[in-house]
């Protein structure tokens, strides 16, 4: 391993949001983003449901708290946790007992507490963010092959799908949010 390769690896580790200290991993503070789909619709929170709506001057996109996570599996993409509503509603891809396929849910859970949970508890909340050109896909860690998606129809709920096409948009862009651009659910 050359010094150059080692520095590149160190940069990757820092970029992924972790500072490795031997075998110990310390999470940093979450970063804040607004998220848009391929049609430039923004994700907003409506009655504790994420929906995608056209980006109009009066539309305030939801602020997503994004925190690097880790998994024991080797997978393309960076494992992350996503939360809205001041980091208190976490995105989760899971199946209820009566469901045959996973669904995207928002579960009351504090992001920073979730980050310290055992992998088995945390896994349904982990998504692999993989770069696709200038956009990213978000694949469920608990349900490989299931991706966060929006519909071409405005106002439809954000969900997960295992099939591309069929009016499903699976690529997203993340825009960093400053403290002055907080969404309504972030303001106390």
PDB file of C-alpha atoms in Angstrom:
ATOM      1  CA  UNK A   1       0.000   0.000   0.000  1.00  0.00           C
ATOM      2  CA  UNK A   2       1.599   3.260  -1.103  1.00  0.00           C
ATOM      3  CA  UNK A   3       1.255   6.491   0.872  1.00  0.00           C
ATOM      4  CA  UNK A   4      -0.884   7.954  -1.931  1.00  0.00           C
ATOM      5  CA  UNK A   5      -3.358   5.039  -1.812  1.00  0.00           C
ATOM      6  CA  UNK A   6      -3.481   5.304   1.988  1.00  0.00           C
ATOM      7  CA  UNK A   7      -4.270   9.058   1.796  1.00  0.00           C
ATOM      8  CA  UNK A   8      -7.008   8.366  -0.776  1.00  0.00           C
ATOM      9  CA  UNK A   9      -8.512   5.749   1.550  1.00  0.00           C
ATOM     10  CA  UNK A  10      -8.335   8.176   4.501  1.00  0.00           C
ATOM     11  CA  UNK A  11     -10.161  10.782   2.401  1.00  0.00           C
ATOM     12  CA  UNK A  12     -12.849   8.227   1.485  1.00  0.00           C
ATOM     13  CA  UNK A  13     -13.267   7.391   5.184  1.00  0.00           C
ATOM     14  CA  UNK A  14     -13.635  11.068   6.120  1.00  0.00           C
ATOM     15  CA  UNK A  15     -15.981  11.760   3.208  1.00  0.00           C
ATOM     16  CA  UNK A  16     -18.213   8.872   4.252  1.00  0.00           C
ATOM     17  CA  UNK A  17     -18.789  10.735   7.526  1.00  0.00           C
ATOM     18  CA  UNK A  18     -16.733   8.572   9.813  1.00  0.00           C
ATOM     19  CA  UNK A  19     -13.536   9.016  11.677  1.00  0.00           C
ATOM     20  CA  UNK A  20     -11.961   5.612  12.215  1.00  0.00           C
ATOM     21  CA  UNK A  21      -9.965   5.201  15.403  1.00  0.00           C
ATOM     22  CA  UNK A  22      -8.667   1.669  15.198  1.00  0.00           C
ATOM     23  CA  UNK A  23     -11.766  -0.551  15.284  1.00  0.00           C
ATOM     24  CA  UNK A  24     -13.871   2.184  16.890  1.00  0.00           C
ATOM     25  CA  UNK A  25     -16.158   4.282  14.690  1.00  0.00           C
ATOM     26  CA  UNK A  26     -17.459   7.704  15.722  1.00  0.00           C
ATOM     27  CA  UNK A  27     -20.370   9.282  13.841  1.00  0.00           C
ATOM     28  CA  UNK A  28     -20.219  12.995  13.149  1.00  0.00           C
ATOM     29  CA  UNK A  29     -23.146  15.383  13.223  1.00  0.00           C
ATOM     30  CA  UNK A  30     -25.707  14.871  10.446  1.00  0.00           C
ATOM     31  CA  UNK A  31     -25.545  16.971   7.300  1.00  0.00           C
ATOM     32  CA  UNK A  32     -28.707  18.701   6.077  1.00  0.00           C
ATOM     33  CA  UNK A  33     -30.018  18.421   2.527  1.00  0.00           C
ATOM     34  CA  UNK A  34     -33.102  19.007   0.457  1.00  0.00           C
ATOM     35  CA  UNK A  35     -33.758  16.245  -2.064  1.00  0.00           C
ATOM     36  CA  UNK A  36     -35.102  16.513  -5.630  1.00  0.00           C
ATOM     37  CA  UNK A  37     -36.086  13.749  -8.016  1.00  0.00           C
ATOM     38  CA  UNK A  38     -35.151  13.525 -11.713  1.00  0.00           C
ATOM     39  CA  UNK A  39     -38.148  15.728 -12.649  1.00  0.00           C
ATOM     40  CA  UNK A  40     -36.886  18.399 -10.203  1.00  0.00           C
ATOM     41  CA  UNK A  41     -39.814  17.763  -7.848  1.00  0.00           C
ATOM     42  CA  UNK A  42     -38.860  18.406  -4.223  1.00  0.00           C
ATOM     43  CA  UNK A  43     -39.669  16.122  -1.319  1.00  0.00           C
ATOM     44  CA  UNK A  44     -41.928  17.647   1.344  1.00  0.00           C
ATOM     45  CA  UNK A  45     -43.564  16.310   4.487  1.00  0.00           C
ATOM     46  CA  UNK A  46     -47.374  16.313   4.489  1.00  0.00           C
ATOM     47  CA  UNK A  47     -49.196  14.749   7.484  1.00  0.00           C
ATOM     48  CA  UNK A  48     -46.140  12.583   8.283  1.00  0.00           C
ATOM     49  CA  UNK A  49     -45.984  11.324   4.677  1.00  0.00           C
ATOM     50  CA  UNK A  50     -43.208  12.253   2.261  1.00  0.00           C
ATOM     51  CA  UNK A  51     -44.524  13.431  -1.096  1.00  0.00           C
ATOM     52  CA  UNK A  52     -42.888  14.842  -4.230  1.00  0.00           C
ATOM     53  CA  UNK A  53     -44.227  18.174  -5.509  1.00  0.00           C
ATOM     54  CA  UNK A  54     -43.129  20.669  -8.192  1.00  0.00           C
ATOM     55  CA  UNK A  55     -40.500  23.103  -6.964  1.00  0.00           C
ATOM     56  CA  UNK A  56     -42.401  26.415  -6.906  1.00  0.00           C
ATOM     57  CA  UNK A  57     -41.189  29.687  -5.295  1.00  0.00           C
ATOM     58  CA  UNK A  58     -43.586  29.162  -2.352  1.00  0.00           C
ATOM     59  CA  UNK A  59     -42.648  25.471  -1.867  1.00  0.00           C
ATOM     60  CA  UNK A  60     -40.301  24.827   1.041  1.00  0.00           C
ATOM     61  CA  UNK A  61     -38.512  21.493   0.557  1.00  0.00           C
ATOM     62  CA  UNK A  62     -38.207  19.196   3.557  1.00  0.00           C
ATOM     63  CA  UNK A  63     -34.826  19.236   5.307  1.00  0.00           C
ATOM     64  CA  UNK A  64     -33.294  15.762   5.410  1.00  0.00           C
ATOM     65  CA  UNK A  65     -30.799  14.969   8.137  1.00  0.00           C
ATOM     66  CA  UNK A  66     -28.253  12.603   6.589  1.00  0.00           C
ATOM     67  CA  UNK A  67     -25.839  10.673   8.760  1.00  0.00           C
ATOM     68  CA  UNK A  68     -23.235   8.188   7.578  1.00  0.00           C
ATOM     69  CA  UNK A  69     -23.789   4.712   8.964  1.00  0.00           C
ATOM     70  CA  UNK A  70     -21.997   1.412   8.613  1.00  0.00           C
ATOM     71  CA  UNK A  71     -22.943  -2.151   7.793  1.00  0.00           C
ATOM     72  CA  UNK A  72     -21.039  -5.404   7.859  1.00  0.00           C
ATOM     73  CA  UNK A  73     -21.930  -6.069   4.211  1.00  0.00           C
ATOM     74  CA  UNK A  74     -19.728  -4.881   1.383  1.00  0.00           C
ATOM     75  CA  UNK A  75     -21.960  -2.967  -1.003  1.00  0.00           C
ATOM     76  CA  UNK A  76     -21.501  -0.296  -3.625  1.00  0.00           C
ATOM     77  CA  UNK A  77     -22.594   3.021  -2.249  1.00  0.00           C
ATOM     78  CA  UNK A  78     -22.276   4.736   1.105  1.00  0.00           C
ATOM     79  CA  UNK A  79     -24.538   3.499   3.904  1.00  0.00           C
ATOM     80  CA  UNK A  80     -26.537   6.415   5.326  1.00  0.00           C
ATOM     81  CA  UNK A  81     -29.424   7.089   7.696  1.00  0.00           C
ATOM     82  CA  UNK A  82     -32.041   9.682   6.657  1.00  0.00           C
ATOM     83  CA  UNK A  83     -34.421  11.590   8.911  1.00  0.00           C
ATOM     84  CA  UNK A  84     -36.851  14.500   8.665  1.00  0.00           C
ATOM     85  CA  UNK A  85     -38.715  16.576  11.234  1.00  0.00           C
ATOM     86  CA  UNK A  86     -35.675  17.772  13.223  1.00  0.00           C
ATOM     87  CA  UNK A  87     -34.111  14.314  12.886  1.00  0.00           C
ATOM     88  CA  UNK A  88     -36.975  12.663  14.797  1.00  0.00           C
ATOM     89  CA  UNK A  89     -38.723  10.808  11.935  1.00  0.00           C
ATOM     90  CA  UNK A  90     -36.391   8.316  10.273  1.00  0.00           C
ATOM     91  CA  UNK A  91     -36.877   6.771   6.842  1.00  0.00           C
ATOM     92  CA  UNK A  92     -37.260   3.020   7.124  1.00  0.00           C
ATOM     93  CA  UNK A  93     -37.706   0.286   4.506  1.00  0.00           C
ATOM     94  CA  UNK A  94     -39.429  -2.620   6.163  1.00  0.00           C
ATOM     95  CA  UNK A  95     -42.216  -5.192   5.838  1.00  0.00           C
ATOM     96  CA  UNK A  96     -45.096  -5.468   8.248  1.00  0.00           C
ATOM     97  CA  UNK A  97     -46.258  -9.019   8.939  1.00  0.00           C
ATOM     98  CA  UNK A  98     -49.246  -8.771   6.572  1.00  0.00           C
ATOM     99  CA  UNK A  99     -47.196  -7.232   3.737  1.00  0.00           C
ATOM    100  CA  UNK A 100     -45.607  -9.325   1.000  1.00  0.00           C
ATOM    101  CA  UNK A 101     -43.204  -6.567  -0.036  1.00  0.00           C
ATOM    102  CA  UNK A 102     -41.338  -3.816   1.823  1.00  0.00           C
ATOM    103  CA  UNK A 103     -42.663  -0.268   2.066  1.00  0.00           C
ATOM    104  CA  UNK A 104     -41.092   3.090   2.848  1.00  0.00           C
ATOM    105  CA  UNK A 105     -42.129   4.260   6.296  1.00  0.00           C
ATOM    106  CA  UNK A 106     -41.351   7.185   8.572  1.00  0.00           C
ATOM    107  CA  UNK A 107     -40.765   5.933  12.099  1.00  0.00           C
ATOM    108  CA  UNK A 108     -40.397   8.024  15.238  1.00  0.00           C
ATOM    109  CA  UNK A 109     -36.785   7.499  16.191  1.00  0.00           C
ATOM    110  CA  UNK A 110     -34.053   9.991  17.044  1.00  0.00           C
ATOM    111  CA  UNK A 111     -31.402   9.876  14.340  1.00  0.00           C
ATOM    112  CA  UNK A 112     -28.413  10.191  16.685  1.00  0.00           C
ATOM    113  CA  UNK A 113     -29.759   7.427  18.978  1.00  0.00           C
ATOM    114  CA  UNK A 114     -30.515   5.210  15.978  1.00  0.00           C
ATOM    115  CA  UNK A 115     -26.920   5.603  14.800  1.00  0.00           C
ATOM    116  CA  UNK A 116     -25.689   3.925  18.008  1.00  0.00           C
ATOM    117  CA  UNK A 117     -28.042   0.916  17.785  1.00  0.00           C
ATOM    118  CA  UNK A 118     -26.864  -2.581  16.889  1.00  0.00           C
ATOM    119  CA  UNK A 119     -26.791  -3.307  13.147  1.00  0.00           C
ATOM    120  CA  UNK A 120     -29.821  -5.648  13.326  1.00  0.00           C
ATOM    121  CA  UNK A 121     -31.978  -2.813  14.752  1.00  0.00           C
ATOM    122  CA  UNK A 122     -30.467  -0.118  12.495  1.00  0.00           C
ATOM    123  CA  UNK A 123     -30.469  -2.052   9.179  1.00  0.00           C
ATOM    124  CA  UNK A 124     -34.076  -1.256   8.030  1.00  0.00           C
ATOM    125  CA  UNK A 125     -33.146   2.454   8.381  1.00  0.00           C
ATOM    126  CA  UNK A 126     -29.930   2.199   6.335  1.00  0.00           C
ATOM    127  CA  UNK A 127     -29.887   3.149   2.650  1.00  0.00           C
ATOM    128  CA  UNK A 128     -26.945   2.815   0.282  1.00  0.00           C
ATOM    129  CA  UNK A 129     -26.410   6.122  -1.512  1.00  0.00           C
ATOM    130  CA  UNK A 130     -24.766   5.316  -4.857  1.00  0.00           C
ATOM    131  CA  UNK A 131     -23.691   7.938  -7.391  1.00  0.00           C
ATOM    132  CA  UNK A 132     -25.314   7.748 -10.853  1.00  0.00           C
ATOM    133  CA  UNK A 133     -23.913  10.611 -12.916  1.00  0.00           C
ATOM    134  CA  UNK A 134     -24.781  13.786 -10.994  1.00  0.00           C
ATOM    135  CA  UNK A 135     -27.574  12.032  -9.063  1.00  0.00           C
ATOM    136  CA  UNK A 136     -27.810   9.269  -6.450  1.00  0.00           C
ATOM    137  CA  UNK A 137     -29.925   6.206  -5.896  1.00  0.00           C
ATOM    138  CA  UNK A 138     -31.021   5.133  -2.412  1.00  0.00           C
ATOM    139  CA  UNK A 139     -31.149   1.348  -2.024  1.00  0.00           C
ATOM    140  CA  UNK A 140     -32.491  -0.327   1.097  1.00  0.00           C
ATOM    141  CA  UNK A 141     -29.808  -2.178   3.067  1.00  0.00           C
ATOM    142  CA  UNK A 142     -32.408  -4.472   4.666  1.00  0.00           C
ATOM    143  CA  UNK A 143     -34.110  -5.233   1.326  1.00  0.00           C
ATOM    144  CA  UNK A 144     -31.445  -5.270  -1.442  1.00  0.00           C
ATOM    145  CA  UNK A 145     -32.835  -4.373  -4.855  1.00  0.00           C
ATOM    146  CA  UNK A 146     -35.512  -2.057  -3.396  1.00  0.00           C
ATOM    147  CA  UNK A 147     -34.922   1.627  -4.145  1.00  0.00           C
ATOM    148  CA  UNK A 148     -36.519   4.834  -2.861  1.00  0.00           C
ATOM    149  CA  UNK A 149     -38.583   6.306  -5.718  1.00  0.00           C
ATOM    150  CA  UNK A 150     -41.074   8.989  -6.609  1.00  0.00           C
ATOM    151  CA  UNK A 151     -43.872   8.884  -9.157  1.00  0.00           C
ATOM    152  CA  UNK A 152     -44.059  11.063 -12.246  1.00  0.00           C
ATOM    153  CA  UNK A 153     -47.387  12.235 -10.739  1.00  0.00           C
ATOM    154  CA  UNK A 154     -47.082  15.305  -8.563  1.00  0.00           C
ATOM    155  CA  UNK A 155     -48.186  14.928  -4.944  1.00  0.00           C
ATOM    156  CA  UNK A 156     -47.768  11.146  -4.867  1.00  0.00           C
ATOM    157  CA  UNK A 157     -46.116   9.590  -1.794  1.00  0.00           C
ATOM    158  CA  UNK A 158     -42.448   8.665  -1.893  1.00  0.00           C
ATOM    159  CA  UNK A 159     -42.139   4.864  -1.829  1.00  0.00           C
ATOM    160  CA  UNK A 160     -39.792   1.979  -2.634  1.00  0.00           C
ATOM    161  CA  UNK A 161     -39.745  -0.145  -5.786  1.00  0.00           C
ATOM    162  CA  UNK A 162     -37.810  -3.104  -7.160  1.00  0.00           C
ATOM    163  CA  UNK A 163     -38.601  -2.286 -10.805  1.00  0.00           C
ATOM    164  CA  UNK A 164     -37.183   0.598 -12.770  1.00  0.00           C
ATOM    165  CA  UNK A 165     -39.267   2.450 -15.327  1.00  0.00           C
ATOM    166  CA  UNK A 166     -43.067   2.292 -15.071  1.00  0.00           C
ATOM    167  CA  UNK A 167     -43.153   5.999 -14.180  1.00  0.00           C
ATOM    168  CA  UNK A 168     -40.886   5.450 -11.169  1.00  0.00           C
ATOM    169  CA  UNK A 169     -38.066   7.966 -10.639  1.00  0.00           C
ATOM    170  CA  UNK A 170     -35.181   6.435  -8.664  1.00  0.00           C
ATOM    171  CA  UNK A 171     -32.463   9.071  -9.024  1.00  0.00           C
ATOM    172  CA  UNK A 172     -32.182  12.015  -6.662  1.00  0.00           C
ATOM    173  CA  UNK A 173     -30.026  15.079  -6.219  1.00  0.00           C
ATOM    174  CA  UNK A 174     -29.033  16.281  -2.763  1.00  0.00           C
ATOM    175  CA  UNK A 175     -28.715  20.047  -2.168  1.00  0.00           C
ATOM    176  CA  UNK A 176     -26.937  21.153   1.007  1.00  0.00           C
ATOM    177  CA  UNK A 177     -29.237  23.220   3.243  1.00  0.00           C
ATOM    178  CA  UNK A 178     -28.025  26.149   5.322  1.00  0.00           C
ATOM    179  CA  UNK A 179     -29.538  27.006   8.712  1.00  0.00           C
ATOM    180  CA  UNK A 180     -31.489  29.876   7.098  1.00  0.00           C
ATOM    181  CA  UNK A 181     -33.236  27.508   4.658  1.00  0.00           C
ATOM    182  CA  UNK A 182     -34.933  25.200   7.158  1.00  0.00           C
ATOM    183  CA  UNK A 183     -38.236  23.549   6.214  1.00  0.00           C
ATOM    184  CA  UNK A 184     -41.416  24.249   8.235  1.00  0.00           C
ATOM    185  CA  UNK A 185     -41.054  21.018  10.232  1.00  0.00           C
ATOM    186  CA  UNK A 186     -37.569  22.139  11.338  1.00  0.00           C
ATOM    187  CA  UNK A 187     -38.676  25.476  12.787  1.00  0.00           C
ATOM    188  CA  UNK A 188     -39.504  25.372  16.487  1.00  0.00           C
TER     189      UNK A 188
END
